[in-house]
Amino acid sequence: MSTSNRSPSSPSSSPEFSGAVLLCLLAMMNHVALTGGRITVSLTALQMGLSTFKVGTLVAVFAVLPMLFSVRAGRWVDRVGIVRPLVIGTTLVAIGTALPFIFQTQTALLIASCCIGIGFMLHQVATQDLLGHAEPVQRLRNFSFMSLALAGSGFSGPLIAGLAIDHLGTRTAFGLLALGPLLSGIGLYAMRHQLKAVDSQLSGAKEAERRRVTELLAVPALRRILMVNTILSGAWDTHLFVVPIFGVAIGLSATTIGIILASFAAATFVIRLVLPLIMRRVRSWTLVRVAMATAAIDFMLYPLFTDVTILIVLSFILGLALGCCQPSMLSLLHQHSPPGRAAEAVGLRMALINGSQVSLPLTFGALGAVIGVAPLFWAYSLALMAGGWANRNPPLDTDRKP
């Protein structure tokens, strides 16, 4: 099928932007601050003697505020373009990491959680909106770069924070994390002329009138994409939340549990290295359905084994399955978004993801105390099966070459 078919969210001629790799690296620097900041905020709060409830609240703020405001942020990006959100988002992340470096107080940690969460969300909405306004093949390549960058920062952020806290203290850890958004800000300044030029090319999409978010959900293809994306994101969060509980239940050490989770992170990085080659031969929806089926089987098998080697293999396979979906999901999201509302659709996707990050740990934490850990794996396996069955006849992927 010819690639002459345009994404509904794209203007008649896609803007020329050659800085996708650099923009993904800037997003990676901010993501290091986010992933490392979660750990540093929680451990700093514990060292200050705060209750577990207060620590949980501080960590939840990272996801709660983006959940509440990401749709509005998307509408704002559609209206004003990508330059201001990129700058403001990076500035907020810098403030959020620098403030606890200066003031080690409960208030500083709360402000840090707010600024880092909101700032990274703003930067991501604008970045994904820009990367999505490209020709279909280039769009997939852009999101592959983004996924690879975030996989790297998802692994390195907690590692940097953990090593810094152990050897240099929490204050210095925040100072090191602040270098990421500062370097990202320098990168944005270096790209300012190119970003402003792209903004002017996208100006036609900024005049879209305000509409209700329910109109996005009324688009059948978009509704399916958001549903599948939420289920896959929930599988990611379920694994990260339930595996430590399962590991403790079967007597594994913290180091062993960390190795199991690290194998998952390593797999997401590995699959994203080869993903551009895979996506040239496999349609997006086919890739998503295979990933959902693989993840469902993986979750079904997980609680049946206690051997560490098998658990590492299962974790690695799950990482391969879930790690391959994000570029396809983001590309499909832009493909089916209404004209001038791509950033709003990205914001809605982020709201749903952050909602699952808040609700799933609370729900599974309560259920786990009643029914045990194994049924949690099986329950989410059934959710993945149901999602795959509901999308057995997905919308046609019209933006790919044969």
Short mmCIF file of C-alpha atoms in Angstrom, two decimals:
data_model
loop_
_atom_site.label_atom_id
_atom_site.label_comp_id
_atom_site.label_asym_id
_atom_site.label_seq_id
_atom_site.Cartn_x
_atom_site.Cartn_y
_atom_site.Cartn_z
CA MET A 1 0.00 0.00 0.00
CA SER A 2 1.42 3.36 -0.93
CA THR A 3 2.71 5.74 1.72
CA SER A 4 0.96 8.61 -0.02
CA ASN A 5 -1.87 8.24 2.48
CA ARG A 6 -1.39 10.91 5.12
CA SER A 7 -1.95 10.65 8.79
CA PRO A 8 -5.17 12.42 9.74
CA SER A 9 -3.24 14.41 12.30
CA SER A 10 -0.62 15.60 9.87
CA PRO A 11 -0.75 18.73 7.76
CA SER A 12 -0.84 18.35 4.03
CA SER A 13 2.95 18.38 3.92
CA SER A 14 4.90 16.95 6.83
CA PRO A 15 7.47 19.38 8.28
CA GLU A 16 11.10 18.65 7.57
CA PHE A 17 12.93 17.99 10.83
CA SER A 18 16.39 16.41 10.87
CA GLY A 19 17.02 16.66 14.59
CA ALA A 20 14.99 13.66 15.75
CA VAL A 21 17.98 11.79 17.20
CA LEU A 22 19.20 14.82 19.15
CA LEU A 23 15.69 15.56 20.43
CA CYS A 24 15.41 11.96 21.65
CA LEU A 25 18.72 12.35 23.48
CA LEU A 26 17.40 15.49 25.17
CA ALA A 27 14.29 13.58 26.24
CA MET A 28 16.59 10.83 27.56
CA MET A 29 18.41 13.33 29.79
CA ASN A 30 15.13 14.51 31.28
CA HIS A 31 13.98 10.91 31.71
CA VAL A 32 17.13 10.11 33.70
CA ALA A 33 16.05 12.87 36.11
CA LEU A 34 12.55 11.36 36.33
CA THR A 35 13.53 7.72 36.88
CA GLY A 36 16.40 8.61 39.18
CA GLY A 37 14.33 11.27 40.91
CA ARG A 38 11.65 8.80 41.99
CA ILE A 39 14.20 6.70 43.84
CA THR A 40 16.11 9.66 45.26
CA VAL A 41 12.97 11.38 46.53
CA SER A 42 11.70 8.22 48.24
CA LEU A 43 15.06 7.33 49.85
CA THR A 44 15.64 10.92 50.96
CA ALA A 45 12.19 10.99 52.54
CA LEU A 46 12.90 7.74 54.39
CA GLN A 47 16.23 9.09 55.64
CA MET A 48 14.36 12.15 56.94
CA GLY A 49 12.12 9.85 58.97
CA LEU A 50 8.89 10.44 57.04
CA SER A 51 6.16 7.82 57.31
CA THR A 52 5.64 5.28 54.54
CA PHE A 53 2.34 6.98 53.74
CA LYS A 54 4.09 10.30 53.14
CA VAL A 55 6.78 8.59 51.08
CA GLY A 56 4.11 6.89 48.99
CA THR A 57 2.35 10.22 48.51
CA LEU A 58 5.54 11.88 47.31
CA VAL A 59 6.17 9.13 44.76
CA ALA A 60 2.51 9.09 43.65
CA VAL A 61 2.67 12.82 42.85
CA PHE A 62 5.08 11.99 40.00
CA ALA A 63 2.18 10.26 38.21
CA VAL A 64 -0.96 11.87 39.68
CA LEU A 65 -0.37 15.41 38.41
CA PRO A 66 0.54 14.33 34.85
CA MET A 67 -2.56 12.12 34.89
CA LEU A 68 -4.73 15.14 35.73
CA PHE A 69 -3.15 17.68 33.38
CA SER A 70 -1.69 15.81 30.38
CA VAL A 71 -4.83 16.21 28.22
CA ARG A 72 -4.87 19.96 28.83
CA ALA A 73 -1.15 20.04 28.14
CA GLY A 74 -1.77 18.31 24.82
CA ARG A 75 -4.39 20.87 23.85
CA TRP A 76 -1.98 23.63 24.77
CA VAL A 77 0.75 22.11 22.60
CA ASP A 78 -1.70 21.86 19.69
CA ARG A 79 -2.46 25.54 20.16
CA VAL A 80 0.96 27.13 20.87
CA GLY A 81 3.36 24.69 19.22
CA ILE A 82 6.29 22.74 20.62
CA VAL A 83 8.95 25.32 21.55
CA ARG A 84 7.43 26.77 24.72
CA PRO A 85 6.36 23.37 26.16
CA LEU A 86 9.84 21.97 25.54
CA VAL A 87 11.52 24.90 27.28
CA ILE A 88 9.08 25.10 30.19
CA GLY A 89 9.12 21.32 30.68
CA THR A 90 12.91 21.16 30.79
CA THR A 91 13.04 24.15 33.16
CA LEU A 92 10.60 22.49 35.56
CA VAL A 93 12.63 19.26 35.58
CA ALA A 94 15.78 21.30 36.31
CA ILE A 95 14.05 23.10 39.19
CA GLY A 96 12.70 19.83 40.55
CA THR A 97 16.14 18.21 40.72
CA ALA A 98 18.05 21.31 41.86
CA LEU A 99 15.74 22.36 44.72
CA PRO A 100 16.37 19.29 46.96
CA PHE A 101 20.07 19.73 46.25
CA ILE A 102 19.81 23.14 47.93
CA PHE A 103 17.11 22.43 50.53
CA GLN A 104 16.71 18.97 52.08
CA THR A 105 13.19 19.48 53.41
CA GLN A 106 9.82 17.78 53.04
CA THR A 107 8.45 20.79 51.17
CA ALA A 108 11.39 20.73 48.74
CA LEU A 109 10.74 17.05 48.03
CA LEU A 110 7.05 17.72 47.36
CA ILE A 111 7.86 20.57 44.99
CA ALA A 112 10.47 18.35 43.31
CA SER A 113 7.90 15.59 42.71
CA CYS A 114 5.47 18.11 41.22
CA CYS A 115 8.02 19.86 39.00
CA ILE A 116 9.72 16.72 37.68
CA GLY A 117 6.43 14.94 36.96
CA ILE A 118 4.76 17.90 35.23
CA GLY A 119 7.95 19.01 33.48
CA PHE A 120 8.74 15.64 31.95
CA MET A 121 5.11 15.23 30.86
CA LEU A 122 5.19 18.61 29.06
CA HIS A 123 8.48 17.79 27.36
CA GLN A 124 7.22 14.37 26.27
CA VAL A 125 3.92 15.60 24.85
CA ALA A 126 5.73 18.21 22.75
CA THR A 127 8.48 15.80 21.70
CA GLN A 128 6.09 13.03 20.65
CA ASP A 129 3.91 15.54 18.80
CA LEU A 130 6.90 16.77 16.79
CA LEU A 131 8.24 13.28 16.07
CA GLY A 132 4.79 12.17 14.92
CA HIS A 133 4.47 14.93 12.32
CA ALA A 134 6.57 13.08 9.79
CA GLU A 135 6.11 10.75 6.86
CA PRO A 136 4.92 7.27 8.01
CA VAL A 137 8.26 5.49 7.59
CA GLN A 138 10.19 8.34 9.21
CA ARG A 139 7.59 8.50 12.00
CA LEU A 140 8.20 4.87 12.93
CA ARG A 141 11.93 5.48 12.85
CA ASN A 142 11.55 8.55 15.07
CA PHE A 143 9.57 6.64 17.68
CA SER A 144 12.07 3.79 17.55
CA PHE A 145 14.81 6.28 18.43
CA MET A 146 12.64 7.64 21.24
CA SER A 147 11.88 4.19 22.65
CA LEU A 148 15.54 3.22 22.55
CA ALA A 149 16.55 6.42 24.33
CA LEU A 150 13.96 5.97 27.06
CA ALA A 151 14.95 2.32 27.53
CA GLY A 152 18.51 3.47 28.15
CA SER A 153 17.48 6.18 30.62
CA GLY A 154 15.02 3.82 32.31
CA PHE A 155 17.99 1.63 33.16
CA SER A 156 20.64 4.30 33.82
CA GLY A 157 18.53 6.73 35.87
CA PRO A 158 17.93 4.42 38.87
CA LEU A 159 21.50 3.11 38.57
CA ILE A 160 23.01 6.61 38.71
CA ALA A 161 20.76 7.58 41.60
CA GLY A 162 21.48 4.40 43.58
CA LEU A 163 25.25 4.63 43.20
CA ALA A 164 25.27 8.35 44.02
CA ILE A 165 23.15 7.88 47.14
CA ASP A 166 25.30 5.01 48.44
CA HIS A 167 28.65 6.71 47.83
CA LEU A 168 27.97 10.46 47.81
CA GLY A 169 24.71 11.02 49.67
CA THR A 170 21.23 12.10 48.61
CA ARG A 171 22.09 15.80 48.22
CA THR A 172 24.83 15.07 45.70
CA ALA A 173 22.54 12.57 43.95
CA PHE A 174 20.06 15.35 43.25
CA GLY A 175 22.91 17.53 41.99
CA LEU A 176 24.00 14.84 39.53
CA LEU A 177 20.42 14.32 38.32
CA ALA A 178 20.11 18.08 37.74
CA LEU A 179 22.86 17.86 35.12
CA GLY A 180 20.47 16.01 32.79
CA PRO A 181 17.88 18.79 32.34
CA LEU A 182 20.64 21.40 32.27
CA LEU A 183 22.30 19.63 29.34
CA SER A 184 18.86 19.20 27.76
CA GLY A 185 18.31 22.96 28.06
CA ILE A 186 21.62 23.63 26.33
CA GLY A 187 20.59 21.25 23.56
CA LEU A 188 17.27 23.03 23.09
CA TYR A 189 19.11 26.35 22.81
CA ALA A 190 21.38 24.88 20.14
CA MET A 191 18.32 23.64 18.22
CA ARG A 192 16.24 26.81 18.71
CA HIS A 193 16.28 27.94 15.07
CA GLN A 194 15.35 24.50 13.74
CA LEU A 195 12.56 24.09 16.33
CA LYS A 196 11.12 27.54 15.53
CA ALA A 197 11.17 26.70 11.81
CA VAL A 198 9.20 23.50 12.46
CA ASP A 199 6.77 25.47 14.64
CA SER A 200 6.02 27.78 11.73
CA GLN A 201 5.44 24.81 9.41
CA LEU A 202 2.97 23.31 11.88
CA SER A 203 1.13 26.59 12.39
CA GLY A 204 -1.84 25.42 10.33
CA ALA A 205 -2.58 22.70 12.88
CA LYS A 206 -2.63 25.11 15.79
CA GLU A 207 -5.88 26.79 14.87
CA ALA A 208 -8.08 23.81 15.66
CA GLU A 209 -11.02 24.79 17.82
CA ARG A 210 -11.39 23.37 21.28
CA ARG A 211 -13.39 20.19 21.54
CA ARG A 212 -14.24 17.68 24.22
CA VAL A 213 -11.90 14.78 24.92
CA THR A 214 -14.84 12.40 24.48
CA GLU A 215 -14.71 13.20 20.77
CA LEU A 216 -11.29 11.53 20.63
CA LEU A 217 -12.68 8.45 22.35
CA ALA A 218 -15.53 8.43 19.84
CA VAL A 219 -13.05 7.64 17.02
CA PRO A 220 -13.17 3.81 16.87
CA ALA A 221 -9.56 3.26 15.80
CA LEU A 222 -8.23 5.75 18.33
CA ARG A 223 -10.31 4.19 21.10
CA ARG A 224 -8.83 0.77 20.33
CA ILE A 225 -5.29 2.15 20.26
CA LEU A 226 -5.72 3.83 23.65
CA MET A 227 -7.26 0.70 25.15
CA VAL A 228 -4.47 -1.58 23.94
CA ASN A 229 -1.81 0.92 24.97
CA THR A 230 -3.27 1.12 28.49
CA ILE A 231 -3.38 -2.68 28.82
CA LEU A 232 0.24 -3.03 27.66
CA SER A 233 1.40 -0.23 29.93
CA GLY A 234 -0.47 -1.89 32.80
CA ALA A 235 1.37 -5.13 32.09
CA TRP A 236 4.67 -3.26 32.40
CA ASP A 237 3.62 -1.71 35.74
CA THR A 238 2.19 -5.00 37.01
CA HIS A 239 5.49 -6.76 36.40
CA LEU A 240 7.52 -4.07 38.17
CA PHE A 241 5.12 -4.07 41.14
CA VAL A 242 4.25 -7.76 41.57
CA VAL A 243 7.64 -9.38 40.91
CA PRO A 244 9.28 -7.91 44.06
CA ILE A 245 6.31 -9.13 46.13
CA PHE A 246 6.50 -12.56 44.49
CA GLY A 247 10.26 -12.69 45.00
CA VAL A 248 9.96 -11.96 48.71
CA ALA A 249 7.19 -14.56 49.02
CA ILE A 250 9.44 -17.31 47.61
CA GLY A 251 12.47 -16.20 49.63
CA LEU A 252 14.60 -14.41 47.04
CA SER A 253 17.11 -11.78 48.10
CA ALA A 254 16.83 -8.13 47.09
CA THR A 255 19.84 -8.55 44.79
CA THR A 256 18.24 -11.52 43.02
CA ILE A 257 14.96 -9.63 42.57
CA GLY A 258 16.95 -6.72 41.15
CA ILE A 259 18.65 -9.03 38.65
CA ILE A 260 15.26 -10.39 37.52
CA LEU A 261 13.95 -6.85 36.97
CA ALA A 262 17.21 -5.80 35.31
CA SER A 263 16.80 -8.62 32.78
CA PHE A 264 13.44 -7.10 31.84
CA ALA A 265 15.03 -3.67 31.34
CA ALA A 266 17.88 -5.18 29.33
CA ALA A 267 15.38 -6.94 27.05
CA THR A 268 13.50 -3.71 26.31
CA PHE A 269 16.79 -2.14 25.25
CA VAL A 270 17.81 -5.12 23.11
CA ILE A 271 14.49 -5.36 21.26
CA ARG A 272 14.51 -1.65 20.49
CA LEU A 273 17.94 -1.96 18.89
CA VAL A 274 16.56 -4.36 16.28
CA LEU A 275 13.04 -2.95 16.16
CA PRO A 276 13.56 -0.85 12.99
CA LEU A 277 14.42 -4.07 11.12
CA ILE A 278 11.37 -5.87 12.53
CA MET A 279 8.97 -3.05 11.68
CA ARG A 280 10.04 -3.12 8.03
CA ARG A 281 8.65 -6.65 7.77
CA VAL A 282 5.82 -6.78 10.33
CA ARG A 283 2.72 -4.59 10.44
CA SER A 284 2.16 -2.58 13.60
CA TRP A 285 -1.05 -4.34 14.70
CA THR A 286 0.46 -7.77 14.05
CA LEU A 287 3.40 -6.86 16.28
CA VAL A 288 1.05 -5.64 19.01
CA ARG A 289 -1.12 -8.78 18.93
CA VAL A 290 1.92 -11.07 19.12
CA ALA A 291 3.26 -9.03 22.03
CA MET A 292 -0.05 -9.27 23.93
CA ALA A 293 -0.24 -13.04 23.40
CA THR A 294 3.38 -13.52 24.49
CA ALA A 295 2.89 -11.37 27.60
CA ALA A 296 -0.31 -13.26 28.51
CA ILE A 297 1.47 -16.63 28.35
CA ASP A 298 4.43 -15.21 30.27
CA PHE A 299 2.21 -13.95 33.11
CA MET A 300 0.41 -17.29 33.21
CA LEU A 301 3.70 -19.18 33.66
CA TYR A 302 5.47 -16.76 36.03
CA PRO A 303 4.06 -17.91 39.41
CA LEU A 304 4.51 -21.60 38.52
CA PHE A 305 8.30 -21.41 38.91
CA THR A 306 10.69 -20.54 41.71
CA ASP A 307 13.96 -21.29 39.93
CA VAL A 308 15.86 -18.02 39.51
CA THR A 309 17.19 -18.86 36.04
CA ILE A 310 13.69 -19.55 34.72
CA LEU A 311 12.38 -16.34 36.29
CA ILE A 312 15.17 -14.34 34.63
CA VAL A 313 14.31 -15.91 31.26
CA LEU A 314 10.60 -15.18 31.72
CA SER A 315 11.39 -11.60 32.69
CA PHE A 316 13.61 -11.20 29.63
CA ILE A 317 10.93 -12.61 27.30
CA LEU A 318 8.34 -10.27 28.81
CA GLY A 319 10.70 -7.34 28.25
CA LEU A 320 11.08 -8.31 24.59
CA ALA A 321 7.29 -8.49 24.17
CA LEU A 322 6.38 -5.24 25.92
CA GLY A 323 9.42 -3.31 24.71
CA CYS A 324 8.55 -3.70 21.04
CA CYS A 325 5.13 -2.04 21.20
CA GLN A 326 5.69 1.61 22.07
CA PRO A 327 6.87 2.86 18.64
CA SER A 328 3.97 1.10 16.91
CA MET A 329 1.44 2.47 19.40
CA LEU A 330 2.72 6.03 19.08
CA SER A 331 2.78 5.82 15.29
CA LEU A 332 -0.78 4.45 15.18
CA LEU A 333 -1.89 7.14 17.62
CA HIS A 334 -0.69 9.89 15.29
CA GLN A 335 -2.03 8.07 12.24
CA HIS A 336 -5.61 8.02 13.57
CA SER A 337 -5.71 11.31 15.51
CA PRO A 338 -8.09 13.99 14.15
CA PRO A 339 -6.42 16.94 12.37
CA GLY A 340 -4.81 19.40 14.77
CA ARG A 341 -5.36 17.20 17.83
CA ALA A 342 -2.34 14.88 17.80
CA ALA A 343 -0.79 16.39 20.93
CA GLU A 344 -4.13 16.17 22.73
CA ALA A 345 -4.29 12.47 21.84
CA VAL A 346 -0.75 12.03 23.18
CA GLY A 347 -1.84 13.78 26.38
CA LEU A 348 -4.84 11.47 26.71
CA ARG A 349 -2.55 8.45 26.29
CA MET A 350 -0.29 9.78 29.05
CA ALA A 351 -3.28 10.40 31.32
CA LEU A 352 -4.38 6.78 30.93
CA ILE A 353 -0.85 5.46 31.50
CA ASN A 354 -0.34 7.54 34.63
CA GLY A 355 -3.79 6.51 35.83
CA SER A 356 -2.77 2.85 35.63
CA GLN A 357 0.50 3.61 37.42
CA VAL A 358 -1.50 5.04 40.31
CA SER A 359 -4.43 2.60 40.42
CA LEU A 360 -2.77 -0.77 39.72
CA PRO A 361 -0.38 -0.79 42.71
CA LEU A 362 -3.22 0.25 45.02
CA THR A 363 -5.60 -2.37 43.60
CA PHE A 364 -3.09 -5.21 43.44
CA GLY A 365 -1.69 -4.32 46.84
CA ALA A 366 -5.15 -4.72 48.37
CA LEU A 367 -5.99 -7.89 46.40
CA GLY A 368 -2.62 -9.49 47.07
CA ALA A 369 -3.21 -9.39 50.79
CA VAL A 370 -6.48 -11.32 50.27
CA ILE A 371 -5.94 -13.74 47.39
CA GLY A 372 -2.15 -14.05 47.25
CA VAL A 373 0.41 -13.14 44.58
CA ALA A 374 -0.08 -15.85 41.93
CA PRO A 375 -3.69 -14.85 41.09
CA LEU A 376 -2.45 -11.34 40.35
CA PHE A 377 -0.29 -12.66 37.50
CA TRP A 378 -3.14 -14.80 36.20
CA ALA A 379 -5.68 -11.95 36.44
CA TYR A 380 -3.53 -9.72 34.27
CA SER A 381 -2.89 -12.59 31.88
CA LEU A 382 -6.65 -12.80 31.37
CA ALA A 383 -6.77 -9.02 30.81
CA LEU A 384 -4.13 -9.34 28.08
CA MET A 385 -6.04 -12.22 26.47
CA ALA A 386 -9.26 -10.20 26.53
CA GLY A 387 -7.51 -7.20 24.99
CA GLY A 388 -5.99 -9.35 22.25
CA TRP A 389 -9.35 -10.97 21.48
CA ALA A 390 -11.11 -7.60 21.36
CA ASN A 391 -8.58 -6.44 18.77
CA ARG A 392 -8.43 -9.57 16.64
CA ASN A 393 -9.72 -7.45 13.72
CA PRO A 394 -7.89 -4.14 14.21
CA PRO A 395 -8.08 -1.06 11.94
CA LEU A 396 -6.08 -1.33 8.74
CA ASP A 397 -2.54 0.03 9.00
CA THR A 398 -2.68 2.28 5.95
CA ASP A 399 0.55 4.10 6.59
CA ARG A 400 2.90 1.25 5.81
CA LYS A 401 4.49 0.03 2.64
CA PRO A 402 3.71 -3.52 1.51
#
